[in-house]
JSON list of C-alpha atoms in Angstrom, two decimals:
[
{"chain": "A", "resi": 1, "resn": "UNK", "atom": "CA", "xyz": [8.97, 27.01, 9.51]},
{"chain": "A", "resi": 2, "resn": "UNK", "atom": "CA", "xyz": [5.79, 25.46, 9.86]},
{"chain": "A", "resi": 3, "resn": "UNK", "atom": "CA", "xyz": [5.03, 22.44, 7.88]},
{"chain": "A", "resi": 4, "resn": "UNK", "atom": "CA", "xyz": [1.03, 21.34, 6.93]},
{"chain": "A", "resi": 5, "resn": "UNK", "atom": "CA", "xyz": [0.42, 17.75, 7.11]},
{"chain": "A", "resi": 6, "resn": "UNK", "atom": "CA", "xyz": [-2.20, 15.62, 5.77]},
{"chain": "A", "resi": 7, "resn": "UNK", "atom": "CA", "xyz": [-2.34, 12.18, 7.39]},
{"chain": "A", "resi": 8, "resn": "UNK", "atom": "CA", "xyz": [-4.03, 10.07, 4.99]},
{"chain": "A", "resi": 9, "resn": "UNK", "atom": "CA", "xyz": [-4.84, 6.50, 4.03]},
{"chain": "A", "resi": 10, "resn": "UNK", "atom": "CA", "xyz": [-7.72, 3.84, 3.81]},
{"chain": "A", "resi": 11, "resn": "UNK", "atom": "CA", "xyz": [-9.54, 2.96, 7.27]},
{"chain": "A", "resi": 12, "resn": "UNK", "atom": "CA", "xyz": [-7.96, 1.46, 10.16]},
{"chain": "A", "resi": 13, "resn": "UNK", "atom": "CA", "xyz": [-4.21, 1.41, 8.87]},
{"chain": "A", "resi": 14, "resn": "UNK", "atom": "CA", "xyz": [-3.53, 3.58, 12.11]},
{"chain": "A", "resi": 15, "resn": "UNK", "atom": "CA", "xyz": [-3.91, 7.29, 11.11]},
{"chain": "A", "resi": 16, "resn": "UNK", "atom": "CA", "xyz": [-4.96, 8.50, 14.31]},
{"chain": "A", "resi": 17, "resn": "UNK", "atom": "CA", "xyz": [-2.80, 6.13, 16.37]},
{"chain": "A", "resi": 18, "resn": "UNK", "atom": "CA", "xyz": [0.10, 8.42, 14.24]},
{"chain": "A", "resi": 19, "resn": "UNK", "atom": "CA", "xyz": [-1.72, 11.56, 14.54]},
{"chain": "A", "resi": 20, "resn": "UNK", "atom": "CA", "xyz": [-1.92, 11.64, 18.27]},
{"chain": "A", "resi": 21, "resn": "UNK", "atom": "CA", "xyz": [1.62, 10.32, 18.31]},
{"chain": "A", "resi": 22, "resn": "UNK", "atom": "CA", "xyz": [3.32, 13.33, 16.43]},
{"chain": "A", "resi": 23, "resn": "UNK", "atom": "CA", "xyz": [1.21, 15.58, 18.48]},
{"chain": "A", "resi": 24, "resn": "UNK", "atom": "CA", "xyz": [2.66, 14.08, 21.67]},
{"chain": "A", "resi": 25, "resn": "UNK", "atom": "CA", "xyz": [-0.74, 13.85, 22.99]},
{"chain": "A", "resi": 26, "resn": "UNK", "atom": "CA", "xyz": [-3.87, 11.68, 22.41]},
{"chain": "A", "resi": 27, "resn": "UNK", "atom": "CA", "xyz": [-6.39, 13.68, 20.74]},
{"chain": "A", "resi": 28, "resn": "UNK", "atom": "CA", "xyz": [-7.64, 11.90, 17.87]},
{"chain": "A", "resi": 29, "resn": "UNK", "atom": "CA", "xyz": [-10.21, 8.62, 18.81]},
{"chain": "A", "resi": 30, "resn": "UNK", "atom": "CA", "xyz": [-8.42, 5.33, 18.10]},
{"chain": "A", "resi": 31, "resn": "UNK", "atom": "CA", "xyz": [-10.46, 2.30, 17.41]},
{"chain": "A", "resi": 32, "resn": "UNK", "atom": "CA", "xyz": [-10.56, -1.20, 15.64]},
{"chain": "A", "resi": 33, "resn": "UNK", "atom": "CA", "xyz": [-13.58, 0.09, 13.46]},
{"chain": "A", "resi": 34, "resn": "UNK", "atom": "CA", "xyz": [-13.31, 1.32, 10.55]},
{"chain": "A", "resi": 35, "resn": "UNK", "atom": "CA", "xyz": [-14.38, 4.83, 9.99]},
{"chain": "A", "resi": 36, "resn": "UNK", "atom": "CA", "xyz": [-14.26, 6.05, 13.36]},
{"chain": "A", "resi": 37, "resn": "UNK", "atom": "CA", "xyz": [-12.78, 9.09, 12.28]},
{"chain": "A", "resi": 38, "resn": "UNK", "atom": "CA", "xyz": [-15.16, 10.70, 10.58]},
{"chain": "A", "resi": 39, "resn": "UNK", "atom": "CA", "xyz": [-14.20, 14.17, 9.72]},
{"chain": "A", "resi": 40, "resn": "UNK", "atom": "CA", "xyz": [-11.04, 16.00, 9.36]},
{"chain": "A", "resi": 41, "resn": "UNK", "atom": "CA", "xyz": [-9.09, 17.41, 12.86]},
{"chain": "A", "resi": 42, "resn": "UNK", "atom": "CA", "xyz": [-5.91, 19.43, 13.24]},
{"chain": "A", "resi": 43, "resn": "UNK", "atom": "CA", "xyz": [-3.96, 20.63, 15.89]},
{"chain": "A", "resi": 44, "resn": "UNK", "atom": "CA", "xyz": [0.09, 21.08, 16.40]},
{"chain": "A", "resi": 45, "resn": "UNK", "atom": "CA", "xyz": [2.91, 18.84, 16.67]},
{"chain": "A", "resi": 46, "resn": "UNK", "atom": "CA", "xyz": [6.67, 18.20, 16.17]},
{"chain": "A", "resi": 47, "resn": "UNK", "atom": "CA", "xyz": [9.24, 15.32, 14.58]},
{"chain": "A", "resi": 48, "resn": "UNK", "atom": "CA", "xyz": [12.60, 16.34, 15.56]},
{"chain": "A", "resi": 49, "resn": "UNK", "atom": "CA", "xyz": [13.10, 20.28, 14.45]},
{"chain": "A", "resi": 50, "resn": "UNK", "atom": "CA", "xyz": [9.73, 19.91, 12.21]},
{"chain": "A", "resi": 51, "resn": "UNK", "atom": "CA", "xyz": [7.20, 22.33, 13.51]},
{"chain": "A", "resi": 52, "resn": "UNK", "atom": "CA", "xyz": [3.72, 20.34, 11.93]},
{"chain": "A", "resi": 53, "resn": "UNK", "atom": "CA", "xyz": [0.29, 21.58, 11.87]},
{"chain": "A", "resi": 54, "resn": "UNK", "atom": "CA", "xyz": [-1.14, 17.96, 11.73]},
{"chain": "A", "resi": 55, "resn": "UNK", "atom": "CA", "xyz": [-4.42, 17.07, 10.10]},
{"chain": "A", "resi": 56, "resn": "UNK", "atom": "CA", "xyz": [-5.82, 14.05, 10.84]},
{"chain": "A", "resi": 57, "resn": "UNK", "atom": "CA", "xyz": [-8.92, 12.64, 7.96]},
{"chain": "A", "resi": 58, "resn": "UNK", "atom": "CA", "xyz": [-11.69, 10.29, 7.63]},
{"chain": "A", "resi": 59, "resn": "UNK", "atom": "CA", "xyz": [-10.32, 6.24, 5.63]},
{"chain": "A", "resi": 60, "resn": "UNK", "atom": "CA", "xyz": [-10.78, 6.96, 1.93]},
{"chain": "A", "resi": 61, "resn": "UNK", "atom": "CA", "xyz": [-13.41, 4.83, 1.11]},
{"chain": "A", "resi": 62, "resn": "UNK", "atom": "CA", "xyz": [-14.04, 3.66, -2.76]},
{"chain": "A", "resi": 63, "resn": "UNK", "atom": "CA", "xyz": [-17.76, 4.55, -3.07]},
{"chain": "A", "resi": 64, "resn": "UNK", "atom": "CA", "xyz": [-19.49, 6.66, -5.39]},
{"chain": "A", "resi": 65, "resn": "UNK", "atom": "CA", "xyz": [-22.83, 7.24, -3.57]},
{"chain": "A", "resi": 66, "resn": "UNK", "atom": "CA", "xyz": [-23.13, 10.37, -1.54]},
{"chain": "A", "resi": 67, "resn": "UNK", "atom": "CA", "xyz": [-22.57, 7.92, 1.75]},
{"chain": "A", "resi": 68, "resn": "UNK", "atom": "CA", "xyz": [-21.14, 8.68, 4.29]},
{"chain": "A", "resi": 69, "resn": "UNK", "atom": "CA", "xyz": [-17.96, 7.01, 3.30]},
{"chain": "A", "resi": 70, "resn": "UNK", "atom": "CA", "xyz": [-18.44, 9.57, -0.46]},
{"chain": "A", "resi": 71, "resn": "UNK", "atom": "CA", "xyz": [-18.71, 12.43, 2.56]},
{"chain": "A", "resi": 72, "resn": "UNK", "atom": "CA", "xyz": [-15.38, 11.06, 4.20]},
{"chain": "A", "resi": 73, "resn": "UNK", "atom": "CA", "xyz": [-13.69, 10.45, 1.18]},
{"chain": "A", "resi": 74, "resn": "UNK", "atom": "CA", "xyz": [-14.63, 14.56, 0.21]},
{"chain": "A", "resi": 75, "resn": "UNK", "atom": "CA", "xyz": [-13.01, 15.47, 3.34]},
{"chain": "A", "resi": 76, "resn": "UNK", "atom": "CA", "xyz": [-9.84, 13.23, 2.44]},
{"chain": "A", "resi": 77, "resn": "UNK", "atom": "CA", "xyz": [-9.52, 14.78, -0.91]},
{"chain": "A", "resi": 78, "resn": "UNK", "atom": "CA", "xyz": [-9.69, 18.68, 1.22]},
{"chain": "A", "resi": 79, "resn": "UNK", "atom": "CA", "xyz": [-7.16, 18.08, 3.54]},
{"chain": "A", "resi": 80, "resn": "UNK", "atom": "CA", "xyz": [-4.72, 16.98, 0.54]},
{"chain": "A", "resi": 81, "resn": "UNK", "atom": "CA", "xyz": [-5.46, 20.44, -1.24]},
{"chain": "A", "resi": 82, "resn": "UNK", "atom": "CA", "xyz": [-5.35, 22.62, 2.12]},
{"chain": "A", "resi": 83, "resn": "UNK", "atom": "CA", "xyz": [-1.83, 20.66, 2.96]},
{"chain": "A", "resi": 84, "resn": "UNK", "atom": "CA", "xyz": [1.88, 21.28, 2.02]},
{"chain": "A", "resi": 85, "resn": "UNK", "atom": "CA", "xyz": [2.68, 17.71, 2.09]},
{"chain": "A", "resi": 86, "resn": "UNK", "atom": "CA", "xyz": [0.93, 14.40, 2.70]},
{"chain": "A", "resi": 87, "resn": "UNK", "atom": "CA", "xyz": [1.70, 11.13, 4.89]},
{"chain": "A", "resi": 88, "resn": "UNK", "atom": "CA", "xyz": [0.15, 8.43, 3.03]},
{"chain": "A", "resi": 89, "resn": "UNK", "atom": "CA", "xyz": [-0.09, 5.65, 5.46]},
{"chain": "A", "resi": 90, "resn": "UNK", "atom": "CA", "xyz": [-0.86, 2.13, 4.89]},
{"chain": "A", "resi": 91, "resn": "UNK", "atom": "CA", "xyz": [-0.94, -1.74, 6.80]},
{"chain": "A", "resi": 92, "resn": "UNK", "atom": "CA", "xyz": [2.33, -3.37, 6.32]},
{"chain": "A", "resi": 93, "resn": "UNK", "atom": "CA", "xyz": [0.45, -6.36, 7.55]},
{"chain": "A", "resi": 94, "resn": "UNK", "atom": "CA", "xyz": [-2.32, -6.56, 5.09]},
{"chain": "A", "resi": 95, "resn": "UNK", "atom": "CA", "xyz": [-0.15, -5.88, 2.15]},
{"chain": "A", "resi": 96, "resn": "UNK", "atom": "CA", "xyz": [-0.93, -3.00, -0.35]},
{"chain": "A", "resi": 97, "resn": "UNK", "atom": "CA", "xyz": [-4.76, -3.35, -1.06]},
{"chain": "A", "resi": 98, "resn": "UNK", "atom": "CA", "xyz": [-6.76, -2.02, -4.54]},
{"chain": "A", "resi": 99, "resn": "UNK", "atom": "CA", "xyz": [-8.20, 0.73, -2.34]},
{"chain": "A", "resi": 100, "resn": "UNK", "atom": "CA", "xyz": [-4.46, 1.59, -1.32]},
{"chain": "A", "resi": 101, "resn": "UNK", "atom": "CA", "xyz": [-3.48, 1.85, -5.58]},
{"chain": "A", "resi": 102, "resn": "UNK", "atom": "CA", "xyz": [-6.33, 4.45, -5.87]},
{"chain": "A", "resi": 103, "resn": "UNK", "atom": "CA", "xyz": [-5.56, 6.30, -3.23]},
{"chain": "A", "resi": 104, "resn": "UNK", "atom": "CA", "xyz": [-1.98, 6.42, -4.44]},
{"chain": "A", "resi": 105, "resn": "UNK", "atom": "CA", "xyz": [-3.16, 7.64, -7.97]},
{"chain": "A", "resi": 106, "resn": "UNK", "atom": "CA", "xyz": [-4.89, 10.10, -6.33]},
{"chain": "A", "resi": 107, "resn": "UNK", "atom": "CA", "xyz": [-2.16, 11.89, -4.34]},
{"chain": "A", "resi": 108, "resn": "UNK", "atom": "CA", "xyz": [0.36, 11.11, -7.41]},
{"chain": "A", "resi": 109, "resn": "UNK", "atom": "CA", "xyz": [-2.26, 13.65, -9.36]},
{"chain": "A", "resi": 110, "resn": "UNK", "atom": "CA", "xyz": [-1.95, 16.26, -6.36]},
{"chain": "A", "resi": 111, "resn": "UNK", "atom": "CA", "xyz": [1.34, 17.34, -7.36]},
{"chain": "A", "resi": 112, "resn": "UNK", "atom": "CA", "xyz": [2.38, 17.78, -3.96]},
{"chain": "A", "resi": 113, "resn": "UNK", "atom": "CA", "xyz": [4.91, 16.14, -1.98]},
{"chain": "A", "resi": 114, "resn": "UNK", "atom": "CA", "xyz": [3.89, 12.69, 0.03]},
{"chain": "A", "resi": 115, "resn": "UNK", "atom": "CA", "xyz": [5.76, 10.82, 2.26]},
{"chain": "A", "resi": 116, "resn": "UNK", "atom": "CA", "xyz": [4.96, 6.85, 2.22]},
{"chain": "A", "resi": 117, "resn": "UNK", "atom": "CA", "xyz": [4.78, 5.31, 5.09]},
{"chain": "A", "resi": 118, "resn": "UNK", "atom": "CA", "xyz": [4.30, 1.55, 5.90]},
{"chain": "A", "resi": 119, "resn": "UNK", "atom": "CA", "xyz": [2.57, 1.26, 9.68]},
{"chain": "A", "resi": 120, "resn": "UNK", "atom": "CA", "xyz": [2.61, -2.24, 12.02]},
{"chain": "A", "resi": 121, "resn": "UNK", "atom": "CA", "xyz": [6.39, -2.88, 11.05]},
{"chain": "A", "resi": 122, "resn": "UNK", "atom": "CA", "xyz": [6.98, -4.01, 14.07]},
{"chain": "A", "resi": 123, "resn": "UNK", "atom": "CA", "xyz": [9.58, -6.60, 14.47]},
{"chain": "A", "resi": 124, "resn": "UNK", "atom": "CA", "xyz": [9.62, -8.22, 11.23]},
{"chain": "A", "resi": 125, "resn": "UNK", "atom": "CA", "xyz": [5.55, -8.43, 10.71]},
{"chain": "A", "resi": 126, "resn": "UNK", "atom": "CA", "xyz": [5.26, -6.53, 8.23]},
{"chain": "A", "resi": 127, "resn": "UNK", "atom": "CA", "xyz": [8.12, -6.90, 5.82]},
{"chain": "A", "resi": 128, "resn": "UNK", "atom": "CA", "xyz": [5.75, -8.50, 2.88]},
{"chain": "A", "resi": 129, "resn": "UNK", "atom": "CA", "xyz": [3.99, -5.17, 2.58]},
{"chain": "A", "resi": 130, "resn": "UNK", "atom": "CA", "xyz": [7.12, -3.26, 2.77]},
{"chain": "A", "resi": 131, "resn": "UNK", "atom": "CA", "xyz": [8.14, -5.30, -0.74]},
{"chain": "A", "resi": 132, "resn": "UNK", "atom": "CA", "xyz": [4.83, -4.63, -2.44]},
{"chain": "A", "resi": 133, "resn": "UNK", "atom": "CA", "xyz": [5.29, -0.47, -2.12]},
{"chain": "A", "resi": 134, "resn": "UNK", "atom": "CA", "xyz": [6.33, -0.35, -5.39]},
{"chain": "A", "resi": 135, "resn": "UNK", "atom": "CA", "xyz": [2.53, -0.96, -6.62]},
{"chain": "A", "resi": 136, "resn": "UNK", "atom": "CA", "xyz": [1.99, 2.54, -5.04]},
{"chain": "A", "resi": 137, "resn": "UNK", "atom": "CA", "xyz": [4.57, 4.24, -7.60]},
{"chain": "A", "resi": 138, "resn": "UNK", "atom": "CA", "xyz": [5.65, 6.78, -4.31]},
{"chain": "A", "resi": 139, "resn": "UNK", "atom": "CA", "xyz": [8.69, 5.39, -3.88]},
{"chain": "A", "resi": 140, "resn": "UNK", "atom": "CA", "xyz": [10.41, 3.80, -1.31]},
{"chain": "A", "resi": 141, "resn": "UNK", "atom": "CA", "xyz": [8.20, 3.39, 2.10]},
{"chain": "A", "resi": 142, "resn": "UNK", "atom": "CA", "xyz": [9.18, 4.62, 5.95]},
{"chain": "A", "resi": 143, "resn": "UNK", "atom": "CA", "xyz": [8.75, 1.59, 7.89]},
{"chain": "A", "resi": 144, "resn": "UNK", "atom": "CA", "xyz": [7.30, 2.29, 11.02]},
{"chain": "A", "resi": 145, "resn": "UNK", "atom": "CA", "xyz": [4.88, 1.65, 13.94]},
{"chain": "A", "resi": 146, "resn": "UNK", "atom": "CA", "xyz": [2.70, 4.53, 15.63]},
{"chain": "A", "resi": 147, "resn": "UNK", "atom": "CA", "xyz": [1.67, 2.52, 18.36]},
{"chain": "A", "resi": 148, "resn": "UNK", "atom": "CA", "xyz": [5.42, 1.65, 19.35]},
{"chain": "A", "resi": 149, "resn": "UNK", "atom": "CA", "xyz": [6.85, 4.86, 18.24]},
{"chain": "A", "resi": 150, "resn": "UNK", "atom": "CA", "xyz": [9.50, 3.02, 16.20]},
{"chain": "A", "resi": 151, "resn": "UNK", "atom": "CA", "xyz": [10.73, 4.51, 12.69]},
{"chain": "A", "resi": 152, "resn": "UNK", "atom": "CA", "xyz": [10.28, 8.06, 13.69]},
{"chain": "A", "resi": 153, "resn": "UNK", "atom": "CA", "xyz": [13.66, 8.74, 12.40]},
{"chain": "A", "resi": 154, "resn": "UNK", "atom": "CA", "xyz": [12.39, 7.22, 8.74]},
{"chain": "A", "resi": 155, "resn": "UNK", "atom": "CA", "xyz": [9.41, 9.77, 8.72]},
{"chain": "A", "resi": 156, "resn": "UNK", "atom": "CA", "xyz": [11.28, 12.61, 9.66]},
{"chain": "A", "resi": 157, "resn": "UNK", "atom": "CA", "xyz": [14.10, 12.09, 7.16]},
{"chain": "A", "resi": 158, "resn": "UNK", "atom": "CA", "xyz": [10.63, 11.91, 4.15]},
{"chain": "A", "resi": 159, "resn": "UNK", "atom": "CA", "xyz": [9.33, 14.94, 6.00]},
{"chain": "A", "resi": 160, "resn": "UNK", "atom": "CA", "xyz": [12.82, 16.88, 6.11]},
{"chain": "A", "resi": 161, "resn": "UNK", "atom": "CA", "xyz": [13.23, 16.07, 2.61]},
{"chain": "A", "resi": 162, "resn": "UNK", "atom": "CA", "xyz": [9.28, 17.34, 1.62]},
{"chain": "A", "resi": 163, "resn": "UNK", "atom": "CA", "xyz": [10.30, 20.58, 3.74]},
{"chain": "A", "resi": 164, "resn": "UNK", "atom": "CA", "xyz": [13.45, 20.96, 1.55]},
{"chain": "A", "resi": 165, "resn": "UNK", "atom": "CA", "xyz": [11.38, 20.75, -1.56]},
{"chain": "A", "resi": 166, "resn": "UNK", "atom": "CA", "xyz": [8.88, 23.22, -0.60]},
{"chain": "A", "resi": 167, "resn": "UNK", "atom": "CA", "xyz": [11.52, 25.43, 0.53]},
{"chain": "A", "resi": 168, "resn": "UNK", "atom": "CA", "xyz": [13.48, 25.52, -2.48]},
{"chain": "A", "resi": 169, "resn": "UNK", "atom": "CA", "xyz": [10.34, 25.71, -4.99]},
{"chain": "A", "resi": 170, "resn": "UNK", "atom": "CA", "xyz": [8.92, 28.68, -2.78]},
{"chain": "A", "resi": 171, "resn": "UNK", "atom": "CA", "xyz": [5.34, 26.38, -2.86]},
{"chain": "A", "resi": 172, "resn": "UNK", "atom": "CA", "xyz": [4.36, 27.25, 0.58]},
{"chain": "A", "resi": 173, "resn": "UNK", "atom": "CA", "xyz": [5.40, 29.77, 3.59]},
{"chain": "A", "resi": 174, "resn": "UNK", "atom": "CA", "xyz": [5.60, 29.46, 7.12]},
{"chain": "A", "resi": 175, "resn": "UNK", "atom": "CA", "xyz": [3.64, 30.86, 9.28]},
{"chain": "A", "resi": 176, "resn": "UNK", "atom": "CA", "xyz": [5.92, 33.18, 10.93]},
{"chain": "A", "resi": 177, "resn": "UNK", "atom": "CA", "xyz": [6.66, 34.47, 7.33]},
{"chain": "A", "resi": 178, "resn": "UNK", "atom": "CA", "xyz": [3.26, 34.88, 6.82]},
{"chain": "A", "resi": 179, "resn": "UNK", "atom": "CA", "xyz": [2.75, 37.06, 9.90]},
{"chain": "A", "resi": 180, "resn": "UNK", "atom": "CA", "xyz": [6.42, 39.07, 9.49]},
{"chain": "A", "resi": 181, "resn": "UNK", "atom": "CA", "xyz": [4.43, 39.66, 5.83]},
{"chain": "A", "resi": 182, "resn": "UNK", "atom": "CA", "xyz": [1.76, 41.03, 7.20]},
{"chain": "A", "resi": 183, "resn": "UNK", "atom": "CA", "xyz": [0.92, 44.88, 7.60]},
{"chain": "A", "resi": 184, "resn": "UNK", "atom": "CA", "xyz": [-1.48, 46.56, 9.31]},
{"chain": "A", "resi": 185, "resn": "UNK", "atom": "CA", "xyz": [-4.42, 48.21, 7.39]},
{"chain": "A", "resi": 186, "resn": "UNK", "atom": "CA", "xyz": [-4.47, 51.75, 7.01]},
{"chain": "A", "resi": 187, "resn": "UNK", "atom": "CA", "xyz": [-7.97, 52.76, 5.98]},
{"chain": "A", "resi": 188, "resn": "UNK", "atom": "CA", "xyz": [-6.31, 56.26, 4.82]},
{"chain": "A", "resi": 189, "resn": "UNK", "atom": "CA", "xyz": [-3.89, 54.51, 2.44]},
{"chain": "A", "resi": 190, "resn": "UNK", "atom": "CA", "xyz": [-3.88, 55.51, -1.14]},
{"chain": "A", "resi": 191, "resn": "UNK", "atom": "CA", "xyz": [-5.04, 51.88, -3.30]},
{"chain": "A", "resi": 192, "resn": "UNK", "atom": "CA", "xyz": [-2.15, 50.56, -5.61]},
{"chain": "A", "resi": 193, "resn": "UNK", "atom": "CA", "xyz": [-2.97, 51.50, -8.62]},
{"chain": "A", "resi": 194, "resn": "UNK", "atom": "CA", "xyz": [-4.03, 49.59, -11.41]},
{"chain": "A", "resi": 195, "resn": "UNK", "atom": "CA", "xyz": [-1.94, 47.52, -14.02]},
{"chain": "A", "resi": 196, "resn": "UNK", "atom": "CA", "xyz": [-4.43, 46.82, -17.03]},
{"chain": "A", "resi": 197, "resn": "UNK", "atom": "CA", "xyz": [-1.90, 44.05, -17.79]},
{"chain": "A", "resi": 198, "resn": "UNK", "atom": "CA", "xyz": [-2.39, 41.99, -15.29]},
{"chain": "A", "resi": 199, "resn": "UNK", "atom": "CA", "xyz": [-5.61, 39.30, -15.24]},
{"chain": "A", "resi": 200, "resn": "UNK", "atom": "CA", "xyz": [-8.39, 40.36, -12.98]},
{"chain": "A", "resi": 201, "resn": "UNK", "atom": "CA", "xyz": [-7.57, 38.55, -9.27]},
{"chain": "A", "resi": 202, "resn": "UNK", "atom": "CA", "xyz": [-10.69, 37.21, -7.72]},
{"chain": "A", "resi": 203, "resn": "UNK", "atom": "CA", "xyz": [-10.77, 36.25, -4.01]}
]
């Protein structure tokens, strides 16, 4: 099964560092600045046996304005709907920030699952941030490092568990269920008909 995955999180905490990482090739542009990324890219990857469609977004940015940080912030808040589950990454090193608490509140109110994840852990840099997750209310972080590639086995075991949870709510199907679903239109087909119980479905 095929797992959507929103990599999220407030500028320069190493989103696409982690994107191009799971998709075992560099494709996102890394950079110091913040913002770089500016709109919202996917493409394929894989943790273990966890077939991803990855989805890589623009910092959040807590503006109001229609900026372009409001416009990154919209795309953000997309990729969370469109996604089964969300990596919420933040700095170890810089601690949890106010702009991290918001953006926690607002994945907490997306009902789906999210998988917290505490980046530039390595050695023992970042172990202050990893005690101040609890601000977050997403429970316990996966301490890891993108650039290193250390604590993939953290965010796969949050991932596997998401998976479960989907699976066993029936909140999302693969894409190979999807496509086994699918038949092929016969224009000469007689239309289903109509149950005047049923609410009006709107595409």
């Amino acid at each position: 099964m095929t797992l959507k995955v929103a990599i999220v999180g407030r500028p320069n905490v190493g989103k696409s560092t982690l994107f191009n990482r799971l998709a075992g090739r560099k494709i996102a542009i890394v950079d110091d600045q913040p913002g770089v990324t500016r709109d919202r890219k996917e493409t394929t990857g894989r943790l273990g046996d966890i077939d991803m469609i990855l989805i890589d977004t623009a910092g959040f940015e807590d503006v109001n304005d229609d900026s372009l940080e409001t416009r990154m912030r919209r795309q953000t808040e997309i990729a969370i709907k469109e996604a089964d589950v969300s990596i919420f990454l933040y700095d170890a090193r810089a601690g949890v920030t106010p702009i991290d608490e918001r953006f926690a509140q607002l994945l907490r109110k997306s009902g789906k699952p999210v998988v917290l994840a505490a980046n530039k852990c390595e050695g023992k840099q970042g172990d202050d941030g990893l005690n101040e997750a609890w601000r977050l209310g997403l429970g316990d972080p996966a301490p890891i490092s993108a650039e290193h590639g250390e604590g993939m086995s953290d965010l796969y075991e949050g991932l596997a568990a998401a998976q479960a949870r989907l699976e066993a709510s029936g909140q999302y199907v693969s894409l190979e269920a999807e496509e086994e679903a699918e038949e092929p239109f016969d224009p000469d087909a007689e239309a289903p008909p109509v149950d005047p119980t049923k609410p009006i479905r709107i595409a």
